[in-house]
């Protein structure tokens, strides 16, 4: 299969959806809506929305029906990046290859743009799936769980608490990454499944894929922080070491970290095999997401 062409088809659909489903820059207050679009339209890789749409299509749904859910997850992901970059959190100047929102605008605007994106995500689910209330509720619950205090926000809290703590344990690190990173990847797959009317077993399998893919993705991110450069990454490299953070690389070394990433990827790919239908794109996408570590 031609991954590049298929990926382009998905990303084009997501970019079009972002433009269509976000308030226009001119909407009052224009500064806020401009900041929301500035961060969203800065050219992220769109992995989560593409995963969501690809999963819905794998389950036999029409990709357009999955688009509002895909935009909702990208809104939540982007809010988390904007807030993560703030001086009170990771304090970063560069994101998606451009100045972070608080650098390009100001801190208060960055906080508000993040708040507004998070809220907009749920408004999108409520309005776009109003014709299928059971689906609207299931999608809302999934996204709220993944983005909430036990998962994304909780993972970020423990990440901040672990900062400078050179003796974090593998179990602590796993909690952080299962929630800070894997939760949103898991939700992408599950929400795609829900749009495609997945049954309970299929949802459980999608969760399993998301969990292992999320961990592999984070291990690769830790590796790239050591081996990558800021220009290629579009964000500041070497930040983990500078912050004295425990990562998969500090805990296990580069070679074992690479091996662990491979193992989690293989588990994710193995579970994809449980789906009948056209799994080529999903399998290739998973490989691509974790192939960045070289
Ligand atoms: C502020 C509640 C809150 C959470 C922040 C997302 C996050 C949690 C922190 C960002 C730091 C980090 C390394 C997170 C791990 C997940 C990750 C690698 C995010 C970046 O995702 P990509 O590479 O980014 O898909 P793009 O820009 O391509 O969308």
Coordinates of C-alpha atoms and ligand atoms in Angstrom, one line a residue:
X1 CA 0.0 0.0 0.0
X2 CA 1.1 3.6 -0.6
X3 CA 1.4 4.9 2.9
X4 CA 2.4 8.4 1.8
X5 CA -0.7 8.8 -0.4
X6 CA -3.0 7.4 2.2
X7 CA -1.5 9.5 5.0
X8 CA -1.8 12.6 2.8
X9 CA -5.5 11.8 2.2
X10 CA -6.1 11.6 6.0
X11 CA -4.1 14.6 6.9
X12 CA -5.7 16.7 4.2
X13 CA -9.1 15.7 5.6
X14 CA -8.0 16.7 9.1
X15 CA -6.6 20.1 8.0
X16 CA -9.8 20.8 6.2
X17 CA -11.8 19.7 9.3
X18 CA -9.8 22.0 11.6
X19 CA -10.4 25.0 9.3
X20 CA -14.1 24.2 9.1
X21 CA -14.8 23.3 12.8
X22 CA -12.9 26.0 14.6
X23 CA -14.3 29.5 15.1
X24 CA -12.9 31.9 12.5
X25 CA -10.1 34.2 13.6
X26 CA -12.3 37.2 13.1
X27 CA -14.8 35.8 15.8
X28 CA -14.8 38.1 18.8
X29 CA -12.4 38.1 20.7
X30 CA -10.2 37.8 17.7
X31 CA -7.0 37.6 19.7
X32 CA -8.2 34.4 21.4
X33 CA -9.4 32.8 18.2
X34 CA -6.3 33.7 16.4
X35 CA -4.2 32.1 19.2
X36 CA -6.3 28.9 19.0
X37 CA -5.8 28.7 15.3
X38 CA -2.1 29.7 15.5
X39 CA -1.3 26.6 17.7
X40 CA -3.7 24.2 15.9
X41 CA -2.6 25.2 12.4
X42 CA 1.1 25.1 13.1
X43 CA 1.4 21.8 11.3
X44 CA 1.5 19.0 14.0
X45 CA 1.8 15.5 12.7
X46 CA -2.0 14.9 13.3
X47 CA -1.2 11.3 14.5
X48 CA -4.2 11.1 16.9
X49 CA -6.9 12.3 14.5
X50 CA -5.4 10.1 11.7
X51 CA -5.4 7.1 14.1
X52 CA -9.0 7.9 15.0
X53 CA -10.2 8.1 11.3
X54 CA -8.2 5.1 10.2
X55 CA -9.7 3.0 13.0
X56 CA -13.2 4.1 12.1
X57 CA -12.6 3.2 8.5
X58 CA -11.1 -0.1 9.5
X59 CA -14.4 -0.8 11.3
X60 CA -16.3 0.0 8.1
X61 CA -17.4 3.6 9.0
X62 CA -17.2 6.5 6.6
X63 CA -14.2 8.7 7.5
X64 CA -16.2 11.9 7.3
X65 CA -18.4 10.6 10.2
X66 CA -15.3 10.3 12.3
X67 CA -14.0 13.8 11.5
X68 CA -15.6 15.9 14.3
X69 CA -14.3 13.3 16.9
X70 CA -10.9 13.5 15.2
X71 CA -10.9 17.3 15.4
X72 CA -12.0 17.1 19.1
X73 CA -9.0 14.9 20.0
X74 CA -6.6 17.2 18.2
X75 CA -8.1 20.2 20.1
X76 CA -7.5 18.4 23.4
X77 CA -4.0 17.3 22.4
X78 CA -3.1 20.9 21.3
X79 CA -4.5 22.4 24.5
X80 CA -2.2 20.1 26.5
X81 CA 0.8 21.1 24.4
X82 CA 0.0 24.9 24.9
X83 CA -0.3 24.5 28.7
X84 CA 2.7 22.1 28.9
X85 CA 4.9 24.8 27.2
X86 CA 3.9 27.5 29.8
X87 CA 6.7 28.9 32.1
X88 CA 4.9 27.3 35.1
X89 CA 5.2 23.8 33.5
X90 CA 7.9 22.8 30.9
X91 CA 8.8 26.4 30.0
X92 CA 9.5 26.0 26.3
X93 CA 9.9 28.5 23.5
X94 CA 9.5 26.2 20.6
X95 CA 6.7 24.0 19.5
X96 CA 5.8 22.5 16.1
X97 CA 8.7 24.5 14.7
X98 CA 7.5 27.9 15.8
X99 CA 7.4 30.1 18.9
X100 CA 5.1 28.6 21.5
X101 CA 1.7 30.4 22.1
X102 CA 2.8 32.3 25.2
X103 CA 5.9 33.6 23.3
X104 CA 3.9 34.5 20.1
X105 CA 1.1 36.1 22.2
X106 CA 1.4 36.2 26.0
X107 CA 0.9 33.9 28.9
X108 CA -2.7 34.8 29.7
X109 CA -3.7 34.3 26.1
X110 CA -2.0 30.9 26.0
X111 CA -3.9 29.8 29.1
X112 CA -7.2 31.0 27.6
X113 CA -6.5 29.5 24.2
X114 CA -5.8 26.1 25.9
X115 CA -9.0 26.4 28.0
X116 CA -11.0 27.3 25.0
X117 CA -9.7 24.4 22.9
X118 CA -10.5 21.9 25.6
X119 CA -14.0 23.2 25.9
X120 CA -14.5 23.4 22.2
X121 CA -13.6 19.7 21.9
X122 CA -16.7 18.7 24.0
X123 CA -18.9 21.2 22.2
X124 CA -17.9 19.5 18.9
X125 CA -18.9 16.1 20.2
X126 CA -22.2 17.3 21.6
X127 CA -23.2 19.2 18.4
X128 CA -21.8 16.9 15.7
X129 CA -23.2 13.6 17.1
X130 CA -26.6 15.0 18.3
X131 CA -28.4 12.7 15.9
X132 CA -26.9 9.6 17.6
X133 CA -27.1 10.4 21.4
X134 CA -25.6 7.0 22.5
X135 CA -22.6 7.7 20.4
X136 CA -22.3 11.3 21.6
X137 CA -22.3 10.1 25.2
X138 CA -19.8 7.2 24.6
X139 CA -17.4 9.6 22.8
X140 CA -17.7 12.3 25.5
X141 CA -17.1 9.8 28.2
X142 CA -14.0 8.3 26.5
X143 CA -12.5 11.7 25.8
X144 CA -13.3 13.0 29.3
X145 CA -11.7 10.0 30.9
X146 CA -8.6 10.2 28.8
X147 CA -8.1 13.9 29.3
X148 CA -9.2 14.0 33.0
X149 CA -7.5 14.0 36.4
X150 CA -6.8 10.3 36.5
X151 CA -5.2 10.2 33.1
X152 CA -3.7 13.1 31.0
X153 CA -3.9 15.8 33.7
X154 CA -2.9 13.2 36.4
X155 CA 0.1 12.0 34.3
X156 CA 1.2 15.6 33.9
X157 CA 0.9 16.2 37.7
X158 CA 3.0 13.2 38.5
X159 CA 5.5 14.2 35.8
X160 CA 5.9 17.6 37.4
X161 CA 6.2 16.0 40.9
X162 CA 8.9 13.7 39.5
X163 CA 11.0 16.5 38.0
X164 CA 14.5 16.6 39.4
X165 CA 13.8 13.3 41.2
X166 CA 16.7 11.2 39.8
X167 CA 15.4 8.1 41.6
X168 CA 12.0 7.7 40.0
X169 CA 11.1 4.0 39.7
X170 CA 10.1 2.2 36.5
X171 CA 6.6 1.9 37.9
X172 CA 6.4 5.6 38.5
X173 CA 7.6 6.3 35.0
X174 CA 5.1 3.9 33.6
X175 CA 2.2 5.6 35.4
X176 CA 3.3 9.0 34.0
X177 CA 3.6 7.8 30.4
X178 CA 0.5 5.6 30.4
X179 CA -1.5 8.6 31.3
X180 CA 0.4 11.7 29.9
X181 CA 1.1 10.1 26.6
X182 CA -0.8 6.8 26.1
X183 CA -4.2 7.9 27.3
X184 CA -4.8 10.2 24.3
X185 CA -3.5 7.6 21.8
X186 CA -5.7 5.0 23.4
X187 CA -8.7 7.4 23.2
X188 CA -8.0 8.0 19.5
X189 CA -8.2 4.3 18.7
X190 CA -11.2 3.7 20.9
X191 CA -13.2 6.7 19.7
X192 CA -12.5 5.6 16.1
X193 CA -13.9 2.2 17.1
X194 CA -17.0 3.8 18.7
X195 CA -17.7 5.7 15.5
X196 CA -17.4 2.3 13.7
X197 CA -19.7 0.5 16.1
X198 CA -17.0 -1.6 17.7
X199 CA -18.2 -4.3 20.1
X200 CA -16.8 -4.6 23.7
X201 CA -14.1 -7.1 22.7
X202 CA -12.9 -4.9 19.8
X203 CA -12.9 -1.8 22.1
X204 CA -10.7 -3.8 24.6
X205 CA -8.4 -4.7 21.8
X206 CA -8.2 -1.1 20.6
X207 CA -7.3 0.0 24.1
X208 CA -4.6 -2.6 24.2
X209 CA -3.1 -1.3 20.9
X210 CA -3.3 2.3 22.2
X211 CA -1.6 1.4 25.5
X212 CA 1.4 -0.3 23.9
X213 CA 1.6 2.1 21.0
X214 CA 1.5 5.0 23.5
X215 CA 4.3 3.5 25.6
X216 CA 6.4 2.9 22.5
X217 CA 5.8 6.4 21.2
X218 CA 6.9 7.9 24.6
X219 CA 10.1 5.7 24.7
X220 CA 10.9 7.0 21.2
X221 CA 10.3 10.5 22.4
X222 CA 12.8 9.9 25.3
X223 CA 15.3 8.5 22.8
X224 CA 14.9 11.5 20.5
X225 CA 15.4 13.9 23.3
X226 CA 18.9 12.5 23.5
X227 CA 19.7 11.7 19.9
X228 CA 17.7 14.3 18.0
X229 CA 18.2 18.0 17.3
X230 CA 15.7 20.9 17.9
X231 CA 15.4 21.7 14.1
X232 CA 14.3 18.2 13.2
X233 CA 12.1 17.8 16.3
X234 CA 10.5 21.2 16.0
X235 CA 10.9 21.5 19.8
X236 CA 13.8 21.9 22.1
X237 CA 16.1 18.8 22.3
X238 CA 18.0 17.8 25.4
X239 CA 15.3 19.2 27.8
X240 CA 14.9 16.0 29.8
X241 CA 18.6 15.8 30.7
X242 CA 18.8 19.5 31.5
X243 CA 15.8 19.1 33.9
X244 CA 17.4 16.0 35.5
X245 CA 14.4 13.9 34.5
X246 CA 14.2 10.2 34.8
X247 CA 13.4 8.8 31.4
X248 CA 13.4 5.4 29.7
X249 CA 16.9 6.3 28.5
X250 CA 18.3 7.2 32.0
X251 CA 16.6 4.1 33.5
X252 CA 17.5 1.6 30.9
X253 CA 20.1 3.0 28.5
X254 CA 19.7 3.7 24.8
X255 CA 19.9 0.1 23.6
X256 CA 17.4 -1.3 26.1
X257 CA 15.1 1.6 25.5
X258 CA 15.1 0.9 21.8
X259 CA 14.4 -2.8 22.5
X260 CA 11.5 -1.9 24.8
X261 CA 10.0 0.4 22.2
X262 CA 10.2 -2.5 19.7
X263 CA 8.5 -4.9 22.1
X264 CA 5.6 -2.6 22.8
X265 CA 5.3 -1.9 19.0
X266 CA 5.2 -5.6 18.3
X267 CA 2.5 -6.2 21.0
X268 CA 0.4 -3.4 19.4
X269 CA 0.9 -4.8 15.9
X270 CA 0.0 -8.3 17.2
X271 CA -3.3 -7.1 18.5
X272 CA -4.1 -5.3 15.2
X273 CA -4.1 -8.8 13.7
X274 CA -7.2 -9.6 15.7
X275 CA -9.2 -7.3 13.3
X276 CA -10.4 -8.6 10.0
X277 CA -10.6 -6.0 7.2
X278 CA -8.0 -3.8 5.7
X279 CA -5.3 -3.4 8.5
X280 CA -2.4 -2.4 6.2
X281 CA -2.7 1.4 6.8
X282 CA -3.0 1.1 10.6
X283 CA -0.1 -1.3 10.8
X284 CA 2.1 0.9 8.7
X285 CA 1.1 4.0 10.6
X286 CA 2.0 2.3 13.9
X287 CA 5.4 1.4 12.4
X288 CA 5.9 5.0 11.2
X289 CA 5.0 6.5 14.6
X290 CA 7.8 4.5 16.3
X291 CA 10.3 4.5 13.5
X292 CA 11.6 8.0 14.3
X293 CA 14.3 6.8 16.7
X294 CA 16.5 5.4 13.9
Ligands
LIG1 C1 -0.8 20.3 30.4 C2 -2.6 18.7 31.0 C3 -1.4 18.9 30.4 C4 -0.7 17.9 29.8 C5 0.5 18.0 29.1 C6 1.2 16.5 26.0 C7 1.8 16.8 27.4 C8 0.9 16.6 28.6 C9 3.1 17.1 27.5 C10 4.0 17.4 26.3 C11 5.3 16.8 26.5 C12 5.4 15.4 26.1 C13 6.8 14.9 25.7 C14 4.4 14.6 26.0 C15 4.5 13.2 25.5 C16 3.5 13.1 24.4 C17 4.1 13.7 23.2 C18 5.3 13.1 22.6 C19 3.5 14.7 22.6 C20 3.8 15.3 21.4 O1 3.0 14.7 20.4 P1 3.3 14.7 18.9 O2 4.7 14.3 18.6 O3 3.1 16.3 18.6 O4 2.3 13.9 18.2 P2 2.5 17.0 17.3 O5 3.0 18.4 17.5 O6 3.0 16.4 16.1 O7 1.0 16.9 17.4

